[in-house]
CSV table of C-alpha atoms in Angstrom, one decimal:
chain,number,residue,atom,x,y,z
A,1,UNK,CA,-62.9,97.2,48.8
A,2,UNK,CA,-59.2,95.9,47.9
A,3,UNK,CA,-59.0,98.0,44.2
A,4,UNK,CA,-60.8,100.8,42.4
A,5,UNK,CA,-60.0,102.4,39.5
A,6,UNK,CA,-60.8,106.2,38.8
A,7,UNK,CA,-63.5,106.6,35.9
A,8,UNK,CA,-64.0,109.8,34.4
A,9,UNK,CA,-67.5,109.7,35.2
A,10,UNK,CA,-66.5,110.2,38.9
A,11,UNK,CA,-65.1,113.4,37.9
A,12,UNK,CA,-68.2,114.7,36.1
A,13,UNK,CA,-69.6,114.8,39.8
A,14,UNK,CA,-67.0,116.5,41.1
A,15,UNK,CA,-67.2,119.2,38.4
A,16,UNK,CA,-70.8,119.6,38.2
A,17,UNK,CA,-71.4,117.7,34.8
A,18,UNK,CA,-73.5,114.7,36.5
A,19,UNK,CA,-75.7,115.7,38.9
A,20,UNK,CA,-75.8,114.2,42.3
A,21,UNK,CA,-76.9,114.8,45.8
A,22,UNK,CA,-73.9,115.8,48.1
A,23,UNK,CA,-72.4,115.0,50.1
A,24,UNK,CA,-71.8,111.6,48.8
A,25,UNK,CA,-68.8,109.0,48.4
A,26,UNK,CA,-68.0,108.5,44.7
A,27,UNK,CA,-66.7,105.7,43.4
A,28,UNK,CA,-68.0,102.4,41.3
A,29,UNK,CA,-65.2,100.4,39.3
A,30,UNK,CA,-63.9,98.6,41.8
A,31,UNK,CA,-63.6,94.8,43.2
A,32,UNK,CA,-63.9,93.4,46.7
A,33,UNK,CA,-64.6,90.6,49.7
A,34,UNK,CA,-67.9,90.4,51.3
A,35,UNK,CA,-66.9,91.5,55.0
A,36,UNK,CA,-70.9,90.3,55.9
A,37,UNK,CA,-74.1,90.2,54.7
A,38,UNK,CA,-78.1,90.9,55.0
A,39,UNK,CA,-79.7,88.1,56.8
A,40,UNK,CA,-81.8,87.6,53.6
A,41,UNK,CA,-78.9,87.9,51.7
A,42,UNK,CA,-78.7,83.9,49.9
A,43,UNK,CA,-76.5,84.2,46.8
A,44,UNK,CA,-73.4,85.7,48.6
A,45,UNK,CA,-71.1,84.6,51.6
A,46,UNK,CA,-68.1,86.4,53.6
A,47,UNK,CA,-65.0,85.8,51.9
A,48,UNK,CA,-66.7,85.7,48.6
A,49,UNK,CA,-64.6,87.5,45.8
A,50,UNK,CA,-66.9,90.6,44.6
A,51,UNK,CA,-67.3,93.0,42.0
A,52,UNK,CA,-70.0,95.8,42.7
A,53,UNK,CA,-72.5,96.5,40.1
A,54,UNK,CA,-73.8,100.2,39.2
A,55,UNK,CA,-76.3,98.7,36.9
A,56,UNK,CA,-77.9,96.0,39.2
A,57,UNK,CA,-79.8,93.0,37.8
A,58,UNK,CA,-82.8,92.4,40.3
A,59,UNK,CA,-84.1,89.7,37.1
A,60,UNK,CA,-87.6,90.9,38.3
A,61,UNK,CA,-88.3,94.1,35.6
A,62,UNK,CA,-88.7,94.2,31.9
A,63,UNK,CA,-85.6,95.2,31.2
A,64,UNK,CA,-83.9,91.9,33.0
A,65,UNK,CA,-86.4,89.8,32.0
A,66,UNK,CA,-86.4,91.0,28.3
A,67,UNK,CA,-83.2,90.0,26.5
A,68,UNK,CA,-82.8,93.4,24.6
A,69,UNK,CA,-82.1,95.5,28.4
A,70,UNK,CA,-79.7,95.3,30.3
A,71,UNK,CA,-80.9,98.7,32.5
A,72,UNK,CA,-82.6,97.3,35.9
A,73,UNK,CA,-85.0,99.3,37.1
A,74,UNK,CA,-83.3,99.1,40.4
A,75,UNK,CA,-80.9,101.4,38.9
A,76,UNK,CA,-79.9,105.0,40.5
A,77,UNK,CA,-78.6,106.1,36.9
A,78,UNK,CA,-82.2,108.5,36.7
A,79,UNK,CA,-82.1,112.4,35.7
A,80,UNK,CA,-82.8,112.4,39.2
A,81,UNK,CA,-80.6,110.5,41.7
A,82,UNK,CA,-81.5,109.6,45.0
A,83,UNK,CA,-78.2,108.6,46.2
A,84,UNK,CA,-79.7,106.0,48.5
A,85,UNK,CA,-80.1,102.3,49.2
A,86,UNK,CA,-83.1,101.3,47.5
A,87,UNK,CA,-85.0,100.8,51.0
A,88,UNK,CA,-84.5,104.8,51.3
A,89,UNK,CA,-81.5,104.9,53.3
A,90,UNK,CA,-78.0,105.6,53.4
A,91,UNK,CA,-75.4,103.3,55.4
A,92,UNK,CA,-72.9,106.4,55.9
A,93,UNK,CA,-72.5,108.7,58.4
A,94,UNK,CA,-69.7,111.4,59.2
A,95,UNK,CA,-69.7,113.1,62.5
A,96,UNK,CA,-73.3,112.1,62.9
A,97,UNK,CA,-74.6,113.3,59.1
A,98,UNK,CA,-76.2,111.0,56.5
A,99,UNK,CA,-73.8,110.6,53.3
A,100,UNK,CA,-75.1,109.7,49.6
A,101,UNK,CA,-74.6,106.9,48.0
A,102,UNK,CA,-73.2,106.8,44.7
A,103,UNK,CA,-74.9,104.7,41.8
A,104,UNK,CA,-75.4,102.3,44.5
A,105,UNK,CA,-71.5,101.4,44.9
A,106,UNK,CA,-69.8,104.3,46.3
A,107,UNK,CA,-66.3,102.4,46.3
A,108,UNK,CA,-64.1,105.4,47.3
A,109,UNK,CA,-64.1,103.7,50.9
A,110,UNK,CA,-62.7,100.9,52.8
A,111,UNK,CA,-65.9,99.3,53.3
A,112,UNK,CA,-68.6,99.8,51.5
A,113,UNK,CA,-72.8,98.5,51.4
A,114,UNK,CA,-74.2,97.4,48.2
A,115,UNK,CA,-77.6,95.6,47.2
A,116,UNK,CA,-77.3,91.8,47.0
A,117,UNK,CA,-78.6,92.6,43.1
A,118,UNK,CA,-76.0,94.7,43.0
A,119,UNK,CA,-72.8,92.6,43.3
A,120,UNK,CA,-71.5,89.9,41.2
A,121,UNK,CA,-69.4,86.3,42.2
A,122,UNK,CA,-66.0,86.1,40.8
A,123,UNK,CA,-63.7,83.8,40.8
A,124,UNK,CA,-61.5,84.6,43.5
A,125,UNK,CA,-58.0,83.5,42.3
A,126,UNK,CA,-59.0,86.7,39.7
A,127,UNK,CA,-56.4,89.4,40.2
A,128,UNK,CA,-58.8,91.9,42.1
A,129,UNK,CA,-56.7,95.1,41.1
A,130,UNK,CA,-56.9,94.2,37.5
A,131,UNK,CA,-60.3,93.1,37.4
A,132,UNK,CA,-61.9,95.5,39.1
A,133,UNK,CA,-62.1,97.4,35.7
A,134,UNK,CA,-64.7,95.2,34.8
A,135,UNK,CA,-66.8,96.6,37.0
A,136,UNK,CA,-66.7,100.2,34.9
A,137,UNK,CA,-64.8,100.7,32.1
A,138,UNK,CA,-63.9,97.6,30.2
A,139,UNK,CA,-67.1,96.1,30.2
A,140,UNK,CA,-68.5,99.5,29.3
A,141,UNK,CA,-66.5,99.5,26.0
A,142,UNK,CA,-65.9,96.0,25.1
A,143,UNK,CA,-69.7,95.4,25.2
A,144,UNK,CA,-70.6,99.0,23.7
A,145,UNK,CA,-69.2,97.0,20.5
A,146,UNK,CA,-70.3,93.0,21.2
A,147,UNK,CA,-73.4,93.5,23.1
A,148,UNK,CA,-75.2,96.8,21.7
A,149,UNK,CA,-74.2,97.4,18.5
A,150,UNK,CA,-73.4,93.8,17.5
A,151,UNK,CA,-70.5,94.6,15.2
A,152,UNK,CA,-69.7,92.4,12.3
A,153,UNK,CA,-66.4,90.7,11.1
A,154,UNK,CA,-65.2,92.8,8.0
A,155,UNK,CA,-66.9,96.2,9.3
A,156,UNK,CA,-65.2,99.7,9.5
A,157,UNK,CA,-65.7,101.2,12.9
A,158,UNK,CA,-64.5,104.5,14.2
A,159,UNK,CA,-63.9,105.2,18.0
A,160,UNK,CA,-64.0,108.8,19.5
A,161,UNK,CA,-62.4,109.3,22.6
A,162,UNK,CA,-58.9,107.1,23.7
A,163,UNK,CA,-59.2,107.1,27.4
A,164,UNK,CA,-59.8,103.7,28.9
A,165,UNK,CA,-63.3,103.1,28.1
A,166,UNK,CA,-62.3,103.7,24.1
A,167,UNK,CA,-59.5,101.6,24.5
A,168,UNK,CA,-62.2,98.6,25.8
A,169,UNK,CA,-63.9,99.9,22.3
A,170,UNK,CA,-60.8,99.6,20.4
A,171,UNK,CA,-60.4,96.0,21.9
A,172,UNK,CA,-64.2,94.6,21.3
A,173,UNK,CA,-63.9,95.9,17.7
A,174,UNK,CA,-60.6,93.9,16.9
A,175,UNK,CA,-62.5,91.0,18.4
A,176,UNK,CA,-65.7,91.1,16.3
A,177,UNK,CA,-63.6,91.2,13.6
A,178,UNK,CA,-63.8,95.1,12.1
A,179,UNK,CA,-61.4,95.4,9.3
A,180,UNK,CA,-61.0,99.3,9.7
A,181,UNK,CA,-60.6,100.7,13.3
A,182,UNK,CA,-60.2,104.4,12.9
A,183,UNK,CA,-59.3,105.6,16.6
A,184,UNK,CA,-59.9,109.5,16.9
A,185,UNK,CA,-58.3,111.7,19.5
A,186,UNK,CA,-56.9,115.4,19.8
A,187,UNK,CA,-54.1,113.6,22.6
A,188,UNK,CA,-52.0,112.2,20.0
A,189,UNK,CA,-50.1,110.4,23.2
A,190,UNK,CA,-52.6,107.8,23.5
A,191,UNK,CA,-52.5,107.1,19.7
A,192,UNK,CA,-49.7,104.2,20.2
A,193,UNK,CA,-51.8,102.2,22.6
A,194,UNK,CA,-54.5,102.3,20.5
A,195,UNK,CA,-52.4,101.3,17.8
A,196,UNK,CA,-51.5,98.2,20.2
A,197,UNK,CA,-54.6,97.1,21.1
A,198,UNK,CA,-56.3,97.2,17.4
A,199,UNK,CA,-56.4,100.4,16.0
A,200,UNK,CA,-55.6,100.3,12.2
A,201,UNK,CA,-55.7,104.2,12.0
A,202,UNK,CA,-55.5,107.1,14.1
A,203,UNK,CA,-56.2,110.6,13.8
A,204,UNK,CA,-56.4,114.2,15.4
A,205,UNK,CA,-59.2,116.3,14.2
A,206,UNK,CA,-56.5,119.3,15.4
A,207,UNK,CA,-54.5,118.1,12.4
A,208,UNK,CA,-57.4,118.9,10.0
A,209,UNK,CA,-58.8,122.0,8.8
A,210,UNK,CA,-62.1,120.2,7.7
A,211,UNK,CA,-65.0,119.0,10.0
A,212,UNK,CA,-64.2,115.0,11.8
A,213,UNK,CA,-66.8,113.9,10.0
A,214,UNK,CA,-66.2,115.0,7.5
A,215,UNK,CA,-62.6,113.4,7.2
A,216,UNK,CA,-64.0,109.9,8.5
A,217,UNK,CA,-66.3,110.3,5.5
A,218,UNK,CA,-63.5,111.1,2.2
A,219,UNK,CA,-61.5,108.3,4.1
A,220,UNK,CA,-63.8,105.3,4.2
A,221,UNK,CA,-66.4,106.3,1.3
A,222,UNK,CA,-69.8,107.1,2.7
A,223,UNK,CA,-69.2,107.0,5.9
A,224,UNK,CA,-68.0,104.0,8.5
A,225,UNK,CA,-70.0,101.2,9.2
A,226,UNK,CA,-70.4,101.5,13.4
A,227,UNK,CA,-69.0,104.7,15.6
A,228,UNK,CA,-68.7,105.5,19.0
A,229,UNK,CA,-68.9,108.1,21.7
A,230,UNK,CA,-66.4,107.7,24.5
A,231,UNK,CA,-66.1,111.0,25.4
A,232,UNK,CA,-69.3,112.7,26.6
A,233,UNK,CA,-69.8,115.4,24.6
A,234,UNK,CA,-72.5,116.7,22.3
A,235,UNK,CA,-70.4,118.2,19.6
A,236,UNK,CA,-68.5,114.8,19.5
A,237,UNK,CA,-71.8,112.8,20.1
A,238,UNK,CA,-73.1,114.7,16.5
A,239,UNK,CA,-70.0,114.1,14.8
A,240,UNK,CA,-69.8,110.1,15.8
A,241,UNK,CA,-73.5,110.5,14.2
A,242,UNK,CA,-72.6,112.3,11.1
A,243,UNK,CA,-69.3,110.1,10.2
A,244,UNK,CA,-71.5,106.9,10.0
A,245,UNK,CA,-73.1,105.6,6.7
A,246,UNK,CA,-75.6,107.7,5.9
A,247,UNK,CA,-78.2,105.0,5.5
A,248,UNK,CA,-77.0,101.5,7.1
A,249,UNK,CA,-74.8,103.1,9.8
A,250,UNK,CA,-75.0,102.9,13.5
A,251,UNK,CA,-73.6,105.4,16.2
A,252,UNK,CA,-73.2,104.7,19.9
A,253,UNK,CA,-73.4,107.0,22.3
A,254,UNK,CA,-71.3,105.4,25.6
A,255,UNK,CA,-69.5,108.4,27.2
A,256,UNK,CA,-71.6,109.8,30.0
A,257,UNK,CA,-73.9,113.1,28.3
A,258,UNK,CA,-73.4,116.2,30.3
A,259,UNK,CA,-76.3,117.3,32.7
A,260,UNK,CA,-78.5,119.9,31.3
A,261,UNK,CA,-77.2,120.2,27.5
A,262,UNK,CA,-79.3,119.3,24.8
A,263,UNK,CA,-77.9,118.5,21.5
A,264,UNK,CA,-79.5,120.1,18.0
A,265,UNK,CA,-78.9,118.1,14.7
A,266,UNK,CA,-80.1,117.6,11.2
A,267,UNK,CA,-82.9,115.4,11.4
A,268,UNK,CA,-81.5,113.8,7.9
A,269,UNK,CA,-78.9,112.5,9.9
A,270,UNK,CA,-81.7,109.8,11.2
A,271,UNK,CA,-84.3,110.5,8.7
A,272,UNK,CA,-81.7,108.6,6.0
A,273,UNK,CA,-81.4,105.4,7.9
A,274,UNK,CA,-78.7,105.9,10.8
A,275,UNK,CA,-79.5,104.0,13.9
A,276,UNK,CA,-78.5,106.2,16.8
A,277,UNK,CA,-78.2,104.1,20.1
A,278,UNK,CA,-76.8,104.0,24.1
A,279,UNK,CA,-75.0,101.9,25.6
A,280,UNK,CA,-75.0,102.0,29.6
A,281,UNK,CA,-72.5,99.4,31.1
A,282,UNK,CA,-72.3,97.9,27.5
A,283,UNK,CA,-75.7,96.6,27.4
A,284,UNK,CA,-74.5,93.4,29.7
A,285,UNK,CA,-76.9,92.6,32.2
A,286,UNK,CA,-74.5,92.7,34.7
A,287,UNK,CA,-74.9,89.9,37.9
A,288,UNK,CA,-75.2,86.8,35.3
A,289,UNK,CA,-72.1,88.9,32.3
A,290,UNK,CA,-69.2,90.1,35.0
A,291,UNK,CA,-68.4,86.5,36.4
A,292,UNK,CA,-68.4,85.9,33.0
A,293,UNK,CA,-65.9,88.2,31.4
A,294,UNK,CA,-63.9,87.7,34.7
A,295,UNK,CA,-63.4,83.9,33.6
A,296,UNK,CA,-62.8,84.8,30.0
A,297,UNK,CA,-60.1,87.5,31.6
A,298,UNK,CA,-58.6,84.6,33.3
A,299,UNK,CA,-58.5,82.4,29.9
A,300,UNK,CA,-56.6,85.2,28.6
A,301,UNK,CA,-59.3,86.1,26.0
A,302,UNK,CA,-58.6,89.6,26.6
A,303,UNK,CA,-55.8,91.6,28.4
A,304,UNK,CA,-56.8,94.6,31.0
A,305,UNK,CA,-52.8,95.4,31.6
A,306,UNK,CA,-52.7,98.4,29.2
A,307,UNK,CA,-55.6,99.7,31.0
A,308,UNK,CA,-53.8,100.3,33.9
A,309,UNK,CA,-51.8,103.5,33.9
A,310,UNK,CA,-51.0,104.2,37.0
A,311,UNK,CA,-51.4,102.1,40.9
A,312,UNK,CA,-51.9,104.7,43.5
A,313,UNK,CA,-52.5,103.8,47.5
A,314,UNK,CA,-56.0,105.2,48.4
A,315,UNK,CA,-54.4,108.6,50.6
A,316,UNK,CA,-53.1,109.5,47.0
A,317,UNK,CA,-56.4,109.0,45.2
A,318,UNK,CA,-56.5,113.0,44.3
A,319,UNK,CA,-53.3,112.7,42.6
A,320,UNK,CA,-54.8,110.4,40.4
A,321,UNK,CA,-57.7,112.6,40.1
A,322,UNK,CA,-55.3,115.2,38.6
A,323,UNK,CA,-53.5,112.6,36.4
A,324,UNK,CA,-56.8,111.8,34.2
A,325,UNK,CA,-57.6,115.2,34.3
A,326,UNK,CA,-54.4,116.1,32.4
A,327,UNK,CA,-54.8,112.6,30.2
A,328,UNK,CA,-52.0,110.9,31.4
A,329,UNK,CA,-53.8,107.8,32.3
């Protein structure tokens, strides 16, 4: 592993809001060179540039062999995690005691042991520690908005949540087009990179005394045309539903929902024509996509320099824990 980037997901496992088995190495945005491999191993070669995939694409399952999925079946993503290679076993020890796994990536490591199906060819003149977002957070956002909702040129969009996967949101809505980009945040800090990347608007629901939805609703008539989670909360998740067009509009959910809540909402909401939808690595299926978007990187089709906040060296990794906590990144 030569980069990986800190996604907020990580965190939910240390705070209890994703479940996982412990102990385990987190970990899964991240972009390396293959040290060795399996002797059945035929698509991959030491030295080969790498990003590791948390949503694998074994092109065996109906969901990679139908063109709507993108969710491999060989995915560890379940209500209930194994945290293990998919032949049942785990390739860390410490002091003699098996480790997890972590969505098949765990890239909180110097080495690391992934699933040939679970690790995508790049070009290796690619910039590994810029990259390496595409593993997580880019692709997450930028295809929440190309790949799963398909959003049009001339549509109004509205983006909950300005941490670096609603950024990637912010960015694959100026490049389909949207004419209204209404980022929403209660850090007003991260509203001039928004502004920078496409944002036409942004807003604090703090600065209101009316419900978000509400607001979204008086400012684009009806409701907006496409909106997104990017925050992984239910209150927020029904309120990205709510502030869509009450019959033609379509909400996606992309931030990670917390284990064990269940949200409550006005059937209505659906019943009037909303399309409510996920989005898990933004709907890419991931081996034949990341090469992909890593070339289009290179082409300059998109930036990932804003994305970057902060460049730690590994032993400081749990200060950079603290800096997303406290939204400076």
């Amino acid at each position: 592993i030569v980069a990986t980037g800190i996604c907020r997901s990580d965190d939910h496992v240390v705070t209890g809001a994703l479940a996982m088995p412990f102990p385990i190495i987190l970990g899964h945005e991240a972009a390396g060179v293959i040290e060795s491999v399996g002797e059945k191993v035929t698509s991959l070669k030491p030295g080969d540039a790498v990003i590791p995939l948390f949503v694998p694409q074994c092109g065996e399952c109906r969901s990679c062999l139908n063109t709507k999925g993108n969710l491999c079946i060989k995915n560890d993503l379940s209500s209930s995690p194994t945290g293990l290679m998919a032949d049942g076993t785990t390739r860390f020890t410490c002091k003699g005691k098996a480790i997890h796994h972590f969505i098949g990536t765990s890239t909180f490591t110097e080495y690391t042991v992934v699933h040939e199906t679970a690790a995508a060819k790049i070009d290796s003149a690619a910039p590994l520690e810029k990259v390496c977002l595409i593993g997580c957070g880019f692709s997450t956002g930028y295809g929440a908005v190309l790949q799963t909702a398909k959003v049009e040129a001339g549509s109004t969009c509205a983006v909950f949540g300005l941490g670096g996967v609603g950024l990637s949101v912010v960015m694959g809505c100026k490049a389909a087009g949207a004419s209204r980009i209404i980022a929403v945040d209660i850090n007003k800090d991260k509203f001039a990179k928004a502004k920078e990347l496409g944002a036409t608007e942004c807003i604090n629901p703090k600065d209101f005394k009316k419900p978000i939805h509400e607001v979204l609703t008086e400012m684009t008539g009806q409701g907006v045309d496409y909106s997104f989670e990017v925050i992984g909360r239910i209150e927020t998740m029904t309120a990205a539903l709510a502030s869509c067009h009450y019959n033609y509009g379509v909400s996606v959910i992309v931030g990670v929902p917390p284990a064990a809540q269940k949200i409550t909402f006005d059937p209505m909401l659906i019943f009037s024509g909303r399309t409510w939808k996920g989005s898990v690595f933004g709907g890419w299926k991931s081996k034949d996509a990341v090469p992909k978007l890593v070339a289009d990187y290179m082409k300059k089709k998109f930036v990932l320099d804003p994305l970057i906040t902060h460049t730690l060296p590994f032993t400081k990794i749990n200060e950079g824990f603290d800096l997303l906590r406290t939204g400076k990144r």
